[in-house]
PDB file of C-alpha atoms in Angstrom:
ATOM      1  CA  GLY N   1      85.098 -19.217 105.225  1.00 55.00           C
ATOM      2  CA  PRO N   2      85.124 -17.539 108.649  1.00 55.00           C
ATOM      3  CA  GLU N   3      83.517 -20.664 110.147  1.00 61.00           C
ATOM      4  CA  VAL N   4      86.638 -22.665 109.173  1.00 77.00           C
ATOM      5  CA  TYR N   5      89.546 -20.208 109.307  1.00 83.00           C
ATOM      6  CA  PRO N   6      91.548 -19.436 111.355  1.00 85.00           C
ATOM      7  CA  PHE N   7      92.146 -22.966 112.573  1.00 89.00           C
ATOM      8  CA  GLY N   8      92.241 -23.666 116.266  1.00 87.00           C
ATOM      9  CA  SER N   9      95.526 -25.545 116.125  1.00 90.00           C
ATOM     10  CA  PHE N  10      98.011 -27.286 113.856  1.00 89.00           C
ATOM     11  CA  LEU N  11      96.084 -30.541 114.266  1.00 92.00           C
ATOM     12  CA  ASP N  12      92.822 -28.747 113.533  1.00 92.00           C
ATOM     13  CA  ALA N  13      94.324 -27.427 110.297  1.00 91.00           C
ATOM     14  CA  LEU N  14      95.481 -30.885 109.220  1.00 90.00           C
ATOM     15  CA  THR N  15      92.102 -32.393 110.033  1.00 91.00           C
ATOM     16  CA  LYS N  16      89.966 -29.790 108.275  1.00 91.00           C
ATOM     17  CA  ILE N  17      92.152 -29.499 105.199  1.00 90.00           C
ATOM     18  CA  PHE N  18      93.257 -33.088 104.571  1.00 88.00           C
ATOM     19  CA  LEU N  19      91.258 -35.486 106.724  1.00 86.00           C
ATOM     20  CA  VAL N  20      87.645 -34.335 106.404  1.00 73.00           C
ATOM     21  CA  ASP N  21      85.043 -36.918 105.465  1.00 57.00           C
ATOM     22  CA  LYS N  22      83.868 -37.035 101.876  1.00 51.00           C
ATOM     23  CA  GLY N  23      80.820 -34.927 101.212  1.00 52.00           C
ATOM     24  CA  GLU N  24      79.889 -31.269 101.219  1.00 49.00           C
ATOM     25  CA  THR N  25      82.737 -30.135 103.483  1.00 45.00           C
ATOM     26  CA  SER N  26      85.282 -32.028 101.411  1.00 43.00           C
ATOM     27  CA  ALA N  27      83.937 -30.557  98.190  1.00 44.00           C
ATOM     28  CA  LYS N  28      84.402 -27.070  99.557  1.00 48.00           C
ATOM     29  CA  THR N  29      88.084 -27.670 100.235  1.00 45.00           C
ATOM     30  CA  GLY N  30      88.700 -28.456  96.558  1.00 57.00           C
ATOM     31  CA  THR N  31      91.298 -30.640  94.899  1.00 88.00           C
ATOM     32  CA  LEU N  32      94.303 -32.167  96.590  1.00 89.00           C
ATOM     33  CA  HIS N  33      96.553 -29.568  95.006  1.00 90.00           C
ATOM     34  CA  GLY N  34      94.243 -26.858  96.330  1.00 90.00           C
ATOM     35  CA  LYS N  35      94.462 -28.383  99.783  1.00 92.00           C
ATOM     36  CA  LYS N  36      98.235 -28.235  99.641  1.00 93.00           C
ATOM     37  CA  LYS N  37      98.090 -24.539  98.802  1.00 93.00           C
ATOM     38  CA  ALA N  38      95.588 -23.936 101.613  1.00 93.00           C
ATOM     39  CA  PHE N  39      97.928 -25.585 104.092  1.00 94.00           C
ATOM     40  CA  LEU N  40     100.893 -23.560 102.811  1.00 95.00           C
ATOM     41  CA  TYR N  41      98.842 -20.399 103.390  1.00 95.00           C
ATOM     42  CA  TYR N  42      98.299 -21.562 106.958  1.00 95.00           C
ATOM     43  CA  LEU N  43     102.023 -22.215 107.487  1.00 95.00           C
ATOM     44  CA  ILE N  44     102.961 -18.763 106.227  1.00 95.00           C
ATOM     45  CA  ASP N  45     100.163 -17.113 108.191  1.00 94.00           C
ATOM     46  CA  ILE N  46     101.248 -18.599 111.534  1.00 93.00           C
ATOM     47  CA  GLY N  47     104.798 -17.395 110.923  1.00 93.00           C
ATOM     48  CA  CYS N  48     106.660 -20.592 110.125  1.00 93.00           C
ATOM     49  CA  GLU N  49     110.312 -20.181 109.236  1.00 92.00           C
ATOM     50  CA  GLU N  50     111.205 -19.823 105.568  1.00 91.00           C
ATOM     51  CA  ALA N  51     113.022 -23.165 105.611  1.00 93.00           C
ATOM     52  CA  THR N  52     109.855 -24.938 106.759  1.00 93.00           C
ATOM     53  CA  VAL N  53     107.736 -23.233 104.107  1.00 93.00           C
ATOM     54  CA  THR N  54     110.268 -24.001 101.369  1.00 93.00           C
ATOM     55  CA  SER N  55     110.585 -27.630 102.459  1.00 94.00           C
ATOM     56  CA  PHE N  56     106.811 -28.118 102.446  1.00 94.00           C
ATOM     57  CA  ALA N  57     106.472 -26.526  98.994  1.00 94.00           C
ATOM     58  CA  ALA N  58     109.232 -28.731  97.557  1.00 94.00           C
ATOM     59  CA  GLU N  59     107.872 -31.890  99.146  1.00 93.00           C
ATOM     60  CA  PHE N  60     104.362 -31.290  97.798  1.00 92.00           C
ATOM     61  CA  ASP N  61     105.273 -30.011  94.314  1.00 93.00           C
ATOM     62  CA  LEU N  62     104.177 -26.407  94.688  1.00 94.00           C
ATOM     63  CA  THR N  63     105.874 -24.117  92.184  1.00 94.00           C
ATOM     64  CA  SER N  64     107.727 -20.972  93.143  1.00 93.00           C
ATOM     65  CA  ALA N  65     105.037 -18.879  91.422  1.00 93.00           C
ATOM     66  CA  GLU N  66     102.300 -20.599  93.446  1.00 94.00           C
ATOM     67  CA  CYS N  67     104.253 -20.011  96.647  1.00 95.00           C
ATOM     68  CA  ALA N  68     104.735 -16.345  95.750  1.00 95.00           C
ATOM     69  CA  ALA N  69     100.994 -15.953  95.121  1.00 95.00           C
ATOM     70  CA  ILE N  70     100.105 -17.549  98.452  1.00 96.00           C
ATOM     71  CA  ARG N  71     102.627 -15.358 100.270  1.00 95.00           C
ATOM     72  CA  ALA N  72     101.162 -12.278  98.588  1.00 95.00           C
ATOM     73  CA  TYR N  73      97.648 -13.302  99.695  1.00 95.00           C
ATOM     74  CA  CYS N  74      98.888 -13.562 103.284  1.00 95.00           C
ATOM     75  CA  LEU N  75     100.527 -10.160 103.084  1.00 95.00           C
ATOM     76  CA  VAL N  76      97.343  -8.503 101.818  1.00 94.00           C
ATOM     77  CA  ASP N  77      95.180 -10.279 104.395  1.00 92.00           C
ATOM     78  CA  SER N  78      97.405  -8.954 107.174  1.00 91.00           C
ATOM     79  CA  GLN N  79      96.024  -5.423 106.507  1.00 89.00           C
ATOM     80  CA  ASP N  80      99.475  -4.052 107.399  1.00 92.00           C
ATOM     81  CA  ALA N  81     100.525  -1.204 105.098  1.00 94.00           C
ATOM     82  CA  ALA N  82     104.127  -2.375 104.701  1.00 95.00           C
ATOM     83  CA  SER N  83     102.995  -5.939 104.028  1.00 95.00           C
ATOM     84  CA  ILE N  84     100.524  -4.749 101.413  1.00 95.00           C
ATOM     85  CA  ASP N  85     103.307  -2.766  99.745  1.00 95.00           C
ATOM     86  CA  GLU N  86     105.368  -5.948  99.582  1.00 95.00           C
ATOM     87  CA  ALA N  87     102.442  -7.912  98.118  1.00 94.00           C
ATOM     88  CA  CYS N  88     101.914  -5.264  95.452  1.00 93.00           C
ATOM     89  CA  LEU N  89     105.489  -5.745  94.298  1.00 92.00           C
ATOM     90  CA  ILE N  90     104.803  -9.460  93.857  1.00 93.00           C
ATOM     91  CA  PHE N  91     101.404  -9.486  92.119  1.00 91.00           C
ATOM     92  CA  PRO N  92     102.309  -8.124  88.643  1.00 85.00           C
ATOM     93  CA  SER N  93     104.822 -10.936  88.107  1.00 87.00           C
ATOM     94  CA  ILE N  94     102.414 -13.757  89.026  1.00 89.00           C
ATOM     95  CA  THR N  95      99.120 -12.698  87.441  1.00 83.00           C
ATOM     96  CA  LYS N  96      98.554 -16.195  86.011  1.00 82.00           C
ATOM     97  CA  GLN N  97      98.630 -17.655  89.521  1.00 87.00           C
ATOM     98  CA  ILE N  98      96.217 -15.330  91.301  1.00 88.00           C
ATOM     99  CA  ASN N  99      92.475 -14.821  91.369  1.00 86.00           C
ATOM    100  CA  HIS N 100      92.917 -11.450  89.694  1.00 83.00           C
ATOM    101  CA  THR N 101      89.309 -10.290  90.141  1.00 83.00           C
ATOM    102  CA  LYS N 102      89.374 -10.813  93.903  1.00 87.00           C
ATOM    103  CA  VAL N 103      92.846  -9.327  94.221  1.00 90.00           C
ATOM    104  CA  ILE N 104      91.844  -6.217  92.278  1.00 87.00           C
ATOM    105  CA  GLN N 105      88.693  -5.848  94.394  1.00 86.00           C
ATOM    106  CA  ALA N 106      90.730  -6.202  97.580  1.00 90.00           C
ATOM    107  CA  LEU N 107      93.287  -3.625  96.466  1.00 90.00           C
ATOM    108  CA  MET N 108      90.560  -1.188  95.442  1.00 86.00           C
ATOM    109  CA  ALA N 109      88.902  -1.617  98.845  1.00 88.00           C
ATOM    110  CA  LEU N 110      92.263  -0.811 100.449  1.00 91.00           C
ATOM    111  CA  GLY N 111      92.598   2.348  98.367  1.00 88.00           C
ATOM    112  CA  ARG N 112      95.349   0.847  96.188  1.00 89.00           C
ATOM    113  CA  SER N 113      93.896   1.683  92.759  1.00 85.00           C
ATOM    114  CA  GLN N 114      97.318   2.249  91.185  1.00 87.00           C
ATOM    115  CA  ASN N 115      98.460  -1.183  92.300  1.00 89.00           C
ATOM    116  CA  ALA N 116      95.269  -2.681  90.907  1.00 88.00           C
ATOM    117  CA  LEU N 117      96.058  -0.974  87.585  1.00 86.00           C
ATOM    118  CA  ASP N 118      99.549  -2.472  87.611  1.00 87.00           C
ATOM    119  CA  ILE N 119      97.985  -5.945  87.736  1.00 87.00           C
ATOM    120  CA  ILE N 120      95.592  -5.100  84.922  1.00 87.00           C
ATOM    121  CA  ARG N 121      98.420  -3.784  82.748  1.00 85.00           C
ATOM    122  CA  SER N 122     100.499  -6.900  83.326  1.00 84.00           C
ATOM    123  CA  ARG N 123      97.539  -9.047  82.251  1.00 83.00           C
ATOM    124  CA  LEU N 124      96.993  -6.956  79.129  1.00 81.00           C
ATOM    125  CA  ASP N 125     100.691  -7.236  78.286  1.00 79.00           C
ATOM    126  CA  ALA N 126     100.268 -11.005  78.503  1.00 79.00           C
ATOM    127  CA  GLY N 127      97.451 -10.845  75.943  1.00 82.00           C
ATOM    128  CA  ILE N 128      94.627 -11.527  78.425  1.00 85.00           C
ATOM    129  CA  PHE N 129      91.357  -9.729  77.641  1.00 92.00           C
ATOM    130  CA  PRO N 130      90.215  -7.669  80.658  1.00 91.00           C
ATOM    131  CA  THR N 131      87.075  -8.265  82.659  1.00 91.00           C
ATOM    132  CA  MET N 132      84.419  -5.534  82.750  1.00 93.00           C
ATOM    133  CA  GLU N 133      85.728  -4.299  86.087  1.00 88.00           C
ATOM    134  CA  GLU N 134      89.308  -4.192  84.829  1.00 88.00           C
ATOM    135  CA  ALA N 135      88.385  -2.401  81.611  1.00 93.00           C
ATOM    136  CA  LEU N 136      86.325   0.265  83.396  1.00 92.00           C
ATOM    137  CA  LEU N 137      88.984   0.774  86.042  1.00 87.00           C
ATOM    138  CA  SER N 138      91.589   1.352  83.341  1.00 88.00           C
ATOM    139  CA  LEU N 139      89.232   3.783  81.626  1.00 92.00           C
ATOM    140  CA  GLU N 140      88.820   5.828  84.820  1.00 87.00           C
ATOM    141  CA  CYS N 141      92.515   6.638  84.764  1.00 83.00           C
ATOM    142  CA  LYS N 142      92.634   7.803  81.146  1.00 88.00           C
ATOM    143  CA  GLY N 143      91.876  11.134  79.502  1.00 91.00           C
ATOM    144  CA  LEU N 144      89.966  11.877  76.310  1.00 95.00           C
ATOM    145  CA  TYR N 145      92.381  10.492  73.717  1.00 95.00           C
ATOM    146  CA  GLU N 146      93.835   7.724  75.868  1.00 94.00           C
ATOM    147  CA  GLY N 147      90.306   6.602  76.721  1.00 95.00           C
ATOM    148  CA  PHE N 148      89.331   6.546  73.047  1.00 97.00           C
ATOM    149  CA  LEU N 149      92.354   4.401  72.197  1.00 96.00           C
ATOM    150  CA  HIS N 150      91.639   2.130  75.181  1.00 94.00           C
ATOM    151  CA  CYS N 151      88.118   1.491  73.889  1.00 97.00           C
ATOM    152  CA  ARG N 152      89.400   0.986  70.341  1.00 97.00           C
ATOM    153  CA  GLU N 153      91.861  -1.633  71.584  1.00 94.00           C
ATOM    154  CA  LEU N 154      89.015  -3.445  73.345  1.00 95.00           C
ATOM    155  CA  TRP N 155      86.975  -3.562  70.122  1.00 96.00           C
ATOM    156  CA  GLU N 156      89.969  -4.817  68.151  1.00 95.00           C
ATOM    157  CA  GLY N 157      90.826  -7.451  70.756  1.00 93.00           C
ATOM    158  CA  ALA N 158      87.269  -8.735  71.290  1.00 95.00           C
ATOM    159  CA  THR N 159      86.711 -12.311  70.127  1.00 94.00           C
ATOM    160  CA  ASP N 160      83.284 -13.234  71.527  1.00 96.00           C
ATOM    161  CA  ASP N 161      79.997 -11.693  72.692  1.00 97.00           C
ATOM    162  CA  ALA N 162      81.247 -11.204  76.251  1.00 96.00           C
ATOM    163  CA  CYS N 163      84.302  -9.275  75.037  1.00 96.00           C
ATOM    164  CA  PHE N 164      82.217  -7.165  72.650  1.00 97.00           C
ATOM    165  CA  ALA N 165      79.851  -6.312  75.526  1.00 97.00           C
ATOM    166  CA  ILE N 166      82.817  -5.049  77.569  1.00 97.00           C
ATOM    167  CA  ALA N 167      84.065  -2.949  74.654  1.00 97.00           C
ATOM    168  CA  GLU N 168      80.584  -1.496  74.130  1.00 97.00           C
ATOM    169  CA  GLN N 169      80.057  -0.613  77.789  1.00 97.00           C
ATOM    170  CA  CYS N 170      83.468   1.047  78.035  1.00 97.00           C
ATOM    171  CA  THR N 171      82.813   3.100  74.898  1.00 97.00           C
ATOM    172  CA  ARG N 172      79.417   4.220  76.232  1.00 96.00           C
ATOM    173  CA  THR N 173      80.974   5.147  79.566  1.00 96.00           C
ATOM    174  CA  TRP N 174      83.745   7.103  77.850  1.00 96.00           C
ATOM    175  CA  SER N 175      81.233   8.927  75.619  1.00 95.00           C
ATOM    176  CA  GLU N 176      78.916   9.847  78.496  1.00 93.00           C
ATOM    177  CA  ARG N 177      81.887  11.247  80.392  1.00 93.00           C
ATOM    178  CA  HIS N 178      83.097  13.502  77.591  1.00 92.00           C
ATOM    179  CA  GLY N 179      79.745  14.424  76.009  1.00 86.00           C
ATOM    180  CA  ALA N 180      79.733  16.496  72.823  1.00 82.00           C
ATOM    181  CA  LYS N 181      83.070  18.243  73.144  1.00 83.00           C
ATOM    182  CA  GLY N 182      84.505  19.476  69.881  1.00 86.00           C
ATOM    183  CA  LYS N 183      87.492  17.172  70.215  1.00 92.00           C
ATOM    184  CA  VAL N 184      85.181  14.185  70.632  1.00 92.00           C
ATOM    185  CA  LEU N 185      83.408  14.980  67.368  1.00 91.00           C
ATOM    186  CA  GLU N 186      86.721  15.048  65.515  1.00 93.00           C
ATOM    187  CA  LEU N 187      87.657  11.486  66.407  1.00 95.00           C
ATOM    188  CA  PRO N 188      87.420   8.748  63.735  1.00 94.00           C
ATOM    189  CA  PHE N 189      84.726   6.454  65.124  1.00 96.00           C
ATOM    190  CA  ASN N 190      83.886   3.257  63.314  1.00 95.00           C
ATOM    191  CA  ALA N 191      80.322   1.982  62.863  1.00 94.00           C
ATOM    192  CA  LYS N 192      80.225   0.030  66.138  1.00 95.00           C
ATOM    193  CA  GLU N 193      81.695   2.888  68.137  1.00 96.00           C
ATOM    194  CA  GLU N 194      79.166   5.349  66.685  1.00 94.00           C
ATOM    195  CA  THR N 195      76.297   3.341  68.195  1.00 93.00           C
ATOM    196  CA  CYS N 196      77.816   3.959  71.639  1.00 95.00           C
ATOM    197  CA  LEU N 197      77.998   7.752  71.396  1.00 93.00           C
ATOM    198  CA  SER N 198      76.055   9.638  74.029  1.00 88.00           C
ATOM    199  CA  ASP N 199      72.695  11.302  73.350  1.00 82.00           C
ATOM    200  CA  SER N 200      74.363  14.699  73.266  1.00 80.00           C
ATOM    201  CA  ALA N 201      77.176  13.665  70.955  1.00 88.00           C
ATOM    202  CA  LEU N 202      75.557  11.473  68.302  1.00 90.00           C
ATOM    203  CA  PRO N 203      73.411  14.054  66.438  1.00 88.00           C
ATOM    204  CA  LEU N 204      76.225  16.590  66.426  1.00 88.00           C
ATOM    205  CA  TYR N 205      78.709  13.979  65.299  1.00 91.00           C
ATOM    206  CA  LEU N 206      76.468  12.985  62.376  1.00 91.00           C
ATOM    207  CA  VAL N 207      75.989  16.626  61.369  1.00 88.00           C
ATOM    208  CA  THR N 208      79.758  17.195  61.268  1.00 88.00           C
ATOM    209  CA  ARG N 209      79.957  14.213  58.912  1.00 89.00           C
ATOM    210  CA  ARG N 210      77.185  15.718  56.719  1.00 88.00           C
ATOM    211  CA  ARG N 211      75.008  12.727  57.491  1.00 90.00           C
ATOM    212  CA  TYR N 212      71.947  14.880  58.033  1.00 87.00           C
ATOM    213  CA  ARG N 213      69.275  12.250  57.538  1.00 88.00           C
ATOM    214  CA  GLU N 214      70.819  10.013  60.201  1.00 91.00           C
ATOM    215  CA  ALA N 215      71.161  13.011  62.518  1.00 88.00           C
ATOM    216  CA  GLN N 216      67.475  13.784  62.012  1.00 86.00           C
ATOM    217  CA  GLU N 217      66.574  10.184  62.851  1.00 88.00           C
ATOM    218  CA  ALA N 218      68.709  10.355  65.977  1.00 86.00           C
ATOM    219  CA  LEU N 219      66.785  13.422  67.149  1.00 83.00           C
ATOM    220  CA  LYS N 220      63.441  11.792  66.378  1.00 79.00           C
ATOM    221  CA  LYS N 221      64.402   8.871  68.572  1.00 78.00           C
ATOM    222  CA  GLY N 222      64.992  11.270  71.434  1.00 61.00           C
ATOM    223  CA  LYS N 223      68.770  11.441  71.186  1.00 46.00           C
ATOM    224  CA  GLY N 224      69.896  14.935  71.975  1.00 44.00           C
ATOM    225  CA  SER N 225      66.711  15.885  73.844  1.00 46.00           C
ATOM    226  CA  SER N 226      65.945  14.552  77.317  1.00 49.00           C
ATOM    227  CA  ASN N 227      69.459  13.399  78.086  1.00 48.00           C
ATOM    228  CA  GLY N 228      71.392  15.566  75.651  1.00 45.00           C
ATOM    229  CA  PRO N 229      71.956  19.310  75.274  1.00 47.00           C
ATOM    230  CA  ASP N 230      69.340  21.720  76.541  1.00 57.00           C
ATOM    231  CA  ARG N 231      66.136  22.384  74.627  1.00 69.00           C
ATOM    232  CA  GLU N 232      67.452  25.465  72.891  1.00 71.00           C
ATOM    233  CA  MET N 233      70.463  23.609  71.541  1.00 70.00           C
ATOM    234  CA  THR N 234      68.266  20.744  70.390  1.00 75.00           C
ATOM    235  CA  ASP N 235      65.902  23.064  68.523  1.00 78.00           C
ATOM    236  CA  MET N 236      68.827  24.856  66.903  1.00 77.00           C
ATOM    237  CA  LEU N 237      70.335  21.572  65.795  1.00 78.00           C
ATOM    238  CA  ARG N 238      67.021  20.409  64.375  1.00 80.00           C
ATOM    239  CA  SER N 239      66.663  23.623  62.386  1.00 84.00           C
ATOM    240  CA  LEU N 240      70.212  23.289  61.115  1.00 80.00           C
ATOM    241  CA  ILE N 241      69.554  19.752  59.921  1.00 83.00           C
ATOM    242  CA  GLU N 242      66.307  20.711  58.188  1.00 81.00           C
ATOM    243  CA  THR N 243      68.024  23.611  56.425  1.00 83.00           C
ATOM    244  CA  ALA N 244      70.925  21.437  55.336  1.00 78.00           C
ATOM    245  CA  MET N 245      68.621  18.739  53.986  1.00 78.00           C
ATOM    246  CA  SER N 246      66.759  21.315  51.908  1.00 79.00           C
ATOM    247  CA  VAL N 247      69.883  22.572  50.129  1.00 76.00           C
ATOM    248  CA  VAL N 248      72.255  19.590  50.164  1.00 67.00           C
ATOM    249  CA  PRO N 249      71.783  16.670  47.731  1.00 60.00           C
ATOM    250  CA  ALA N 250      70.395  13.525  49.280  1.00 52.00           C
ATOM    251  CA  GLU N 251      73.013  11.161  50.706  1.00 56.00           C
ATOM    252  CA  THR N 252      73.860   8.153  48.575  1.00 46.00           C
TER     253      THR N 252
END
């Protein structure tokens, strides 16, 4: 925290990282391996020569990937544009070593959304299910069809309630964004995806599938009224459904 870092001196760093008394302060500094990484960050941050950094890492069993992650953290924290560019070249290759959520948040705050997306893509390529923030950020950068496929991939990759919640929220966000466009209504939604369609899209979607009774129920529940198309469109849709139900055999 800011009350600890930056350290006042080399001795201060050694004391606070390795020699603190047991208790609350010690717990905050984490495991011994974490302390080693914290000290390496300090060495890089104060501008130690590469030979010194490499020697310390080798002596204390820090992997090259861990060292790269720590160096990238230092580069981002410097707030220097060139240094941030360098860090962004490092991050996609070490996604298993970084706190990806914090890194993505930091890059977004710095206006580096494309670099944040590069990290997300590298995690997806490694088979890691995205967090809510990652999934929504990816969705922001996709159009109608790409967004639909992105949401479909989330549903197919979900393995627990948390993953399903992310897939559902992304689908709802995508649907609200695109509304009841004709191209939306043509897409092949499955049962779970249908429940996420926006108020304006669901009744129309059901009508195009000749599922008039379900469309009527959707309107009765308020879908397609207060948050959907305007009143005139809603009334027209209701009349269309009633007419269709009077002349079309009941659904089986």
